[in-house]
Tab-separated table of C-alpha atoms in Angstrom:
chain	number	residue	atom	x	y	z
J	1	UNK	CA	9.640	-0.296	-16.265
J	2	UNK	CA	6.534	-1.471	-14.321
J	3	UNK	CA	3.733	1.052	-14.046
J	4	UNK	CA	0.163	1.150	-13.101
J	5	UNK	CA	-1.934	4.066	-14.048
J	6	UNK	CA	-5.410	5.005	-12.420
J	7	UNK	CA	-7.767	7.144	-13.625
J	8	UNK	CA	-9.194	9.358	-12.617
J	9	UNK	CA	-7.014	10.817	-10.401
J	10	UNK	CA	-10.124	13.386	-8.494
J	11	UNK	CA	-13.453	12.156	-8.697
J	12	UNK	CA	-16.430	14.159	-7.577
J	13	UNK	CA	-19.487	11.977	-7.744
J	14	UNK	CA	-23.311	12.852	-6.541
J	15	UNK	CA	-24.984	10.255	-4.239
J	16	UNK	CA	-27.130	7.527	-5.896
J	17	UNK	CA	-24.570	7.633	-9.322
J	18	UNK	CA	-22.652	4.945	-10.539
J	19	UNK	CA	-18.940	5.438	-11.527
J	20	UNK	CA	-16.199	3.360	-12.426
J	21	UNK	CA	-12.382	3.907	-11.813
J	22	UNK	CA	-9.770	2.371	-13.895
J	23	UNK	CA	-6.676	0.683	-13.542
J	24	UNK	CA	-3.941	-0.212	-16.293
J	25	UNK	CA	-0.783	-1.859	-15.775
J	26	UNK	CA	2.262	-2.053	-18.303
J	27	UNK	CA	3.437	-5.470	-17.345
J	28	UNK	CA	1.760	-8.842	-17.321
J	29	UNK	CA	0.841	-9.755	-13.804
J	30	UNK	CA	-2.168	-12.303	-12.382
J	31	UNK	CA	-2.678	-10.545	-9.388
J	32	UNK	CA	-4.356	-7.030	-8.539
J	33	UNK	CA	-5.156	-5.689	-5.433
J	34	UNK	CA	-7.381	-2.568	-4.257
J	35	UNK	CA	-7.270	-0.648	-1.350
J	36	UNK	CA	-9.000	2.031	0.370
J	37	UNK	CA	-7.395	4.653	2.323
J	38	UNK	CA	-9.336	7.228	4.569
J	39	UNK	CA	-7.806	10.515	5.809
J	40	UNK	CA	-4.773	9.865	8.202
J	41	UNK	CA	-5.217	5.868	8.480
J	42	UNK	CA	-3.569	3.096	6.835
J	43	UNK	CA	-4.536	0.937	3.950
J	44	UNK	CA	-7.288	-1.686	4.032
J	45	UNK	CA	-7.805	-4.074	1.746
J	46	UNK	CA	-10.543	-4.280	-0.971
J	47	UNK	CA	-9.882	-7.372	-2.977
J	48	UNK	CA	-7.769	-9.260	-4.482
J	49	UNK	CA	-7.927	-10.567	-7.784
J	50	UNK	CA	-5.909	-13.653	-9.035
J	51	UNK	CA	-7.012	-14.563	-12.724
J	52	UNK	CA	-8.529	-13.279	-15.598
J	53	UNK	CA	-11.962	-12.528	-16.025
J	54	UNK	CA	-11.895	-12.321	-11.863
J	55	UNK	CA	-15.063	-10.104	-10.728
J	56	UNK	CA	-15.387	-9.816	-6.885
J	57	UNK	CA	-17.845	-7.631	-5.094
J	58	UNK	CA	-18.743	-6.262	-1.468
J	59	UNK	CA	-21.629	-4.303	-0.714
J	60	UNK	CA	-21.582	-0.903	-3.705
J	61	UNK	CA	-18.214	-1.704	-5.007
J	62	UNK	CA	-17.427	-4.659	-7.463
J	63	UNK	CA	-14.377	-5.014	-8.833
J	64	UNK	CA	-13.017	-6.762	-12.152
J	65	UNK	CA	-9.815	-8.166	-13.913
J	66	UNK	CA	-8.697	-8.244	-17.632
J	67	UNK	CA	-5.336	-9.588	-17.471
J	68	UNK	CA	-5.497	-9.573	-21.423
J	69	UNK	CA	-6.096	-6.022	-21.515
J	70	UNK	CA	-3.883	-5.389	-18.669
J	71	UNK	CA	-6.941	-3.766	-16.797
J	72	UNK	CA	-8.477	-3.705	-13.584
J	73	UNK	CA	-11.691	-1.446	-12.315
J	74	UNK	CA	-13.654	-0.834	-9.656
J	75	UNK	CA	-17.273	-0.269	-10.320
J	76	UNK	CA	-19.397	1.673	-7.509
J	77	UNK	CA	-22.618	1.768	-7.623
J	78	UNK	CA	-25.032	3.885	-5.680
J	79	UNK	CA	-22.946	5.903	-4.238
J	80	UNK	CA	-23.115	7.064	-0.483
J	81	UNK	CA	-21.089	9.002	1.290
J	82	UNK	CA	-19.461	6.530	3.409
J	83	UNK	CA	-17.463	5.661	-0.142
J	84	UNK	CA	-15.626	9.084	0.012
J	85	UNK	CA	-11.685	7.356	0.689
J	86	UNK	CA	-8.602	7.413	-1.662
J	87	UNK	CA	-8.655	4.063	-3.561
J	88	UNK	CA	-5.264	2.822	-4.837
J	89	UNK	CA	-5.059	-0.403	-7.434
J	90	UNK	CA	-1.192	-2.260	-6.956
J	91	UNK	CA	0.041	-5.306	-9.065
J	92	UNK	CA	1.692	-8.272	-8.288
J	93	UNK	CA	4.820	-9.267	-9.432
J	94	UNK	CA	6.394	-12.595	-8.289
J	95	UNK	CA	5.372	-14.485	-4.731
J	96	UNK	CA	6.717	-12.347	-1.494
J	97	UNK	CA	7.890	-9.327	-3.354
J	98	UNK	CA	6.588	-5.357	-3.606
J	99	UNK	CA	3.744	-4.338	-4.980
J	100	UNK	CA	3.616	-1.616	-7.573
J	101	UNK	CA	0.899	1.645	-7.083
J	102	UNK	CA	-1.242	3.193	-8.943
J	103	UNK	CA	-1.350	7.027	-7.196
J	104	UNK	CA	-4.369	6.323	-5.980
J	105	UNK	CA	-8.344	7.805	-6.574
J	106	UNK	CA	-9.577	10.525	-4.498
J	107	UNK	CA	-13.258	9.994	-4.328
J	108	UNK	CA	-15.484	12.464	-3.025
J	109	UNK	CA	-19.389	11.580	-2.944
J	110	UNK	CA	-21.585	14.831	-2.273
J	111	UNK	CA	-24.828	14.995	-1.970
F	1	UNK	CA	-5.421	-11.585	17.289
F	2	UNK	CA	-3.133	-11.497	14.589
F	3	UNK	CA	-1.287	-8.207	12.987
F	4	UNK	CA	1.125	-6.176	12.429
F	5	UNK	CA	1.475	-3.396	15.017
F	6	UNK	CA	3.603	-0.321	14.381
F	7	UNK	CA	5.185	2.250	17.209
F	8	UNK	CA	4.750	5.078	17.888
F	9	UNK	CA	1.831	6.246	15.939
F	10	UNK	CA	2.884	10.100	16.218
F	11	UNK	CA	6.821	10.766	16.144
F	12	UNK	CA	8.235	14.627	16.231
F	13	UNK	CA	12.189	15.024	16.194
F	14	UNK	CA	14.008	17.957	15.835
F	15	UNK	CA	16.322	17.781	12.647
F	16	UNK	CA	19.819	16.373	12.699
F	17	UNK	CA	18.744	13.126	14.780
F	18	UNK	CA	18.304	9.774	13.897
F	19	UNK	CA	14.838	7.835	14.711
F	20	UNK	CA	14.052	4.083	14.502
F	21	UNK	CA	10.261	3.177	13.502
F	22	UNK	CA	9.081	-0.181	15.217
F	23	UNK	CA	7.522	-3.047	13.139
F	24	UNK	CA	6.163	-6.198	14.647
F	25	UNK	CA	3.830	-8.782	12.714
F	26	UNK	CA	2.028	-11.902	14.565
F	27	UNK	CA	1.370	-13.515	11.031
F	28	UNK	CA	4.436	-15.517	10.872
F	29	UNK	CA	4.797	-14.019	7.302
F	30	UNK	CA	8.444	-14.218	5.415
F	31	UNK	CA	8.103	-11.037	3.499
F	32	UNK	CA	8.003	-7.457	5.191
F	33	UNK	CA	8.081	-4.608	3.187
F	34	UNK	CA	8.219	-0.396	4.284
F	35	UNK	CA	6.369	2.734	2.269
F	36	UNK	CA	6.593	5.981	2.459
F	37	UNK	CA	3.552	8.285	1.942
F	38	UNK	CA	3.728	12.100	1.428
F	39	UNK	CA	0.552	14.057	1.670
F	40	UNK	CA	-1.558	13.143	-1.223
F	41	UNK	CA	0.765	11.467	-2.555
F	42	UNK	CA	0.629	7.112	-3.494
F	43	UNK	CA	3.168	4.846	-1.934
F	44	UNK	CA	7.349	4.726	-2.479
F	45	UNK	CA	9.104	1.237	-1.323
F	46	UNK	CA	11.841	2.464	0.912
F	47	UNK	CA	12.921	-1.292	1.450
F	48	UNK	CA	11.956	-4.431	1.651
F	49	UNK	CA	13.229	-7.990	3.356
F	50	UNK	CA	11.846	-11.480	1.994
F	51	UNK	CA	13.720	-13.665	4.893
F	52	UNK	CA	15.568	-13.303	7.776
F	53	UNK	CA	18.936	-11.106	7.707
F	54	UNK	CA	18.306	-10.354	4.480
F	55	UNK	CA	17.037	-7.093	2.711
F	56	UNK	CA	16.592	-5.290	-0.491
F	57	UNK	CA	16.544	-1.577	-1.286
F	58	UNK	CA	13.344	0.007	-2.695
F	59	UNK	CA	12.786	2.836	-5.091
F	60	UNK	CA	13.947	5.908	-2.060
F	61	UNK	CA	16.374	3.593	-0.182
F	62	UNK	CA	19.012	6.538	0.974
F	63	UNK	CA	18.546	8.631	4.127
F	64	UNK	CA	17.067	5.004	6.019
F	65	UNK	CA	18.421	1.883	7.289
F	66	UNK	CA	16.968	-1.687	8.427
F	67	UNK	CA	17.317	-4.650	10.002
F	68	UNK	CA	15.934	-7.866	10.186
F	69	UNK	CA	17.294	-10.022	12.981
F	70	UNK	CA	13.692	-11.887	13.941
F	71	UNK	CA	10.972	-13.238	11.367
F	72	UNK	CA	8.354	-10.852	13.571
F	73	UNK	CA	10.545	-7.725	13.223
F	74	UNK	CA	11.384	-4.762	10.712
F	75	UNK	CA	12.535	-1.806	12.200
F	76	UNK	CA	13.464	1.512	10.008
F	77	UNK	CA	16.172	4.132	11.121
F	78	UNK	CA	15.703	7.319	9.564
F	79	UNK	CA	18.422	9.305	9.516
F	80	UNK	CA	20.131	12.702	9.543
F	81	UNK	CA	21.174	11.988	5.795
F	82	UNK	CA	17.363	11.997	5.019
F	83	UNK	CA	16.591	15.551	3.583
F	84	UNK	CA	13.234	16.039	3.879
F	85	UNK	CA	12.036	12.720	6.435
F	86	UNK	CA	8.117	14.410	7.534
F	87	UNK	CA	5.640	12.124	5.627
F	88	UNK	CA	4.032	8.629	6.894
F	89	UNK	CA	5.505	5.520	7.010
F	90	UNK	CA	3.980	2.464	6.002
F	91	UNK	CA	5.190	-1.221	7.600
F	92	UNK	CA	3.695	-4.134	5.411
F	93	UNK	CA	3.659	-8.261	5.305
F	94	UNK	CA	2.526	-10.834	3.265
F	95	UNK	CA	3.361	-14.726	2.518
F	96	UNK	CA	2.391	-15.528	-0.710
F	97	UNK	CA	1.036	-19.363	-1.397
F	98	UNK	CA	-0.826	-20.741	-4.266
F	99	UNK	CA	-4.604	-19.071	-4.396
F	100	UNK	CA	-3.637	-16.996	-1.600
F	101	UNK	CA	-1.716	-13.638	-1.910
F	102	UNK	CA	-2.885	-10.984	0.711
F	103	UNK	CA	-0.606	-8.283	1.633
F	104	UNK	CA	-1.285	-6.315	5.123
F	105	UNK	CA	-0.376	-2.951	6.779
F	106	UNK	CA	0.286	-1.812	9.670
F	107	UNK	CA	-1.592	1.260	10.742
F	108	UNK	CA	1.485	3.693	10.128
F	109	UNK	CA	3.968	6.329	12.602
F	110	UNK	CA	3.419	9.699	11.142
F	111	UNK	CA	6.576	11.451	11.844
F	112	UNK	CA	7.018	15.058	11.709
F	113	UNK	CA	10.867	16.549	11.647
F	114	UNK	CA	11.305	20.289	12.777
């Protein structure tokens, strides 16, 4: 069964800290996506990663791939408030097909 | 601009009636795919189409229907067999080609059932 598991689930973070989310998968899979979600809108997309060892980054948030390990994470850095969203991590599977969610990582940066 | 628009953002229904969610994409993309979110919840694949009248069930196919008649087009019935059909629904595309694998969403039709 394919699976994809992100922790944490809740994450209360203070402005200015660094945290990292993870994201582990049960099958083997080249391609990871992240998302963020705000409150009553649709998803928008992060990155995409296609190989291993893959490390994009935009602004406070920098993503990375270990397809060995099966492990994606998302690295933010500095946090401001503006990063408060649900991320979700999803896995590709084969060209044109569904992606498979994580359940996604309510972040909530206070000050 | 290119997208994929979905109709009508806000949908209320009283119980027992059947309701069709519009899907329309610009991106000339093969695959179109629909979600289901419940408050704080992560995605479900209700069902999903790779070509042109042709479609797959997802993970929380019954209660819904599609079609898929035109490449730009995806619409989902929900129906009065769905038991509990409040949440937000999701409308995705992509078209996967080598180096380039992006999938997009629409911005969602919340629909509340009374």
């Amino acid at each position: 069964e394919l699976k994809v598991e992100q922790n944490p689930l809740f994450l209360s973070m203070q402005e200015g800290k660094n945290y990292t989310i993870y994201c582990n998968y049960s099958t083997t899979s080249d391609r990871l996506y992240w998302y963020r979600q705000d409150p009553g809108k649709s998803l928008e997309s992060l990155f995409v990663l296609l190989s291993n060892g893959a490390v994009k980054q935009e602004g406070r948030l920098m993503a990375s791939l270990d397809t060995k390990a099966r492990l994606s994470t998302l690295h933010i850095t500095a946090a401001v408030h503006d990063l408060s969203a649900t991320y979700f991590c999803a896995v590709g599977y084969g060209r044109n097909t569904p992606l498979v969610f994580g359940k996604g990582t309510r972040l909530s940066v206070i000050a | 601009d290119g997208g994929i628009t979905q109709s009508p953002k806000y949908l209320f229904r009283k119980e027992g009636q059947n309701v069709t969610l519009s899907c329309e994409q610009n991106l000339n993309h093969d695959a179109m795919y629909w979600y289901r979110q419940d408050p704080g919840q992560g995605l479900r694949l209700i069902y999903y189409s790779q070509i042109v009248n042709d479609f797959q069930k997802g993970d929380i196919a019954e209660g819904y229907s599609v079609s898929r008649e035109k490449k730009e087009s995806f619409p989902l019935t929900v129906t009065s067999a769905q038991k509990n059909p409040t949440a937000f629904y999701l409308c995705a595309s992509n078209q996967d080609r080598d180096n380039a694998y992006e999938q997009y969403f629409g911005p969602g039709t919340r629909l509340t059932v009374t």
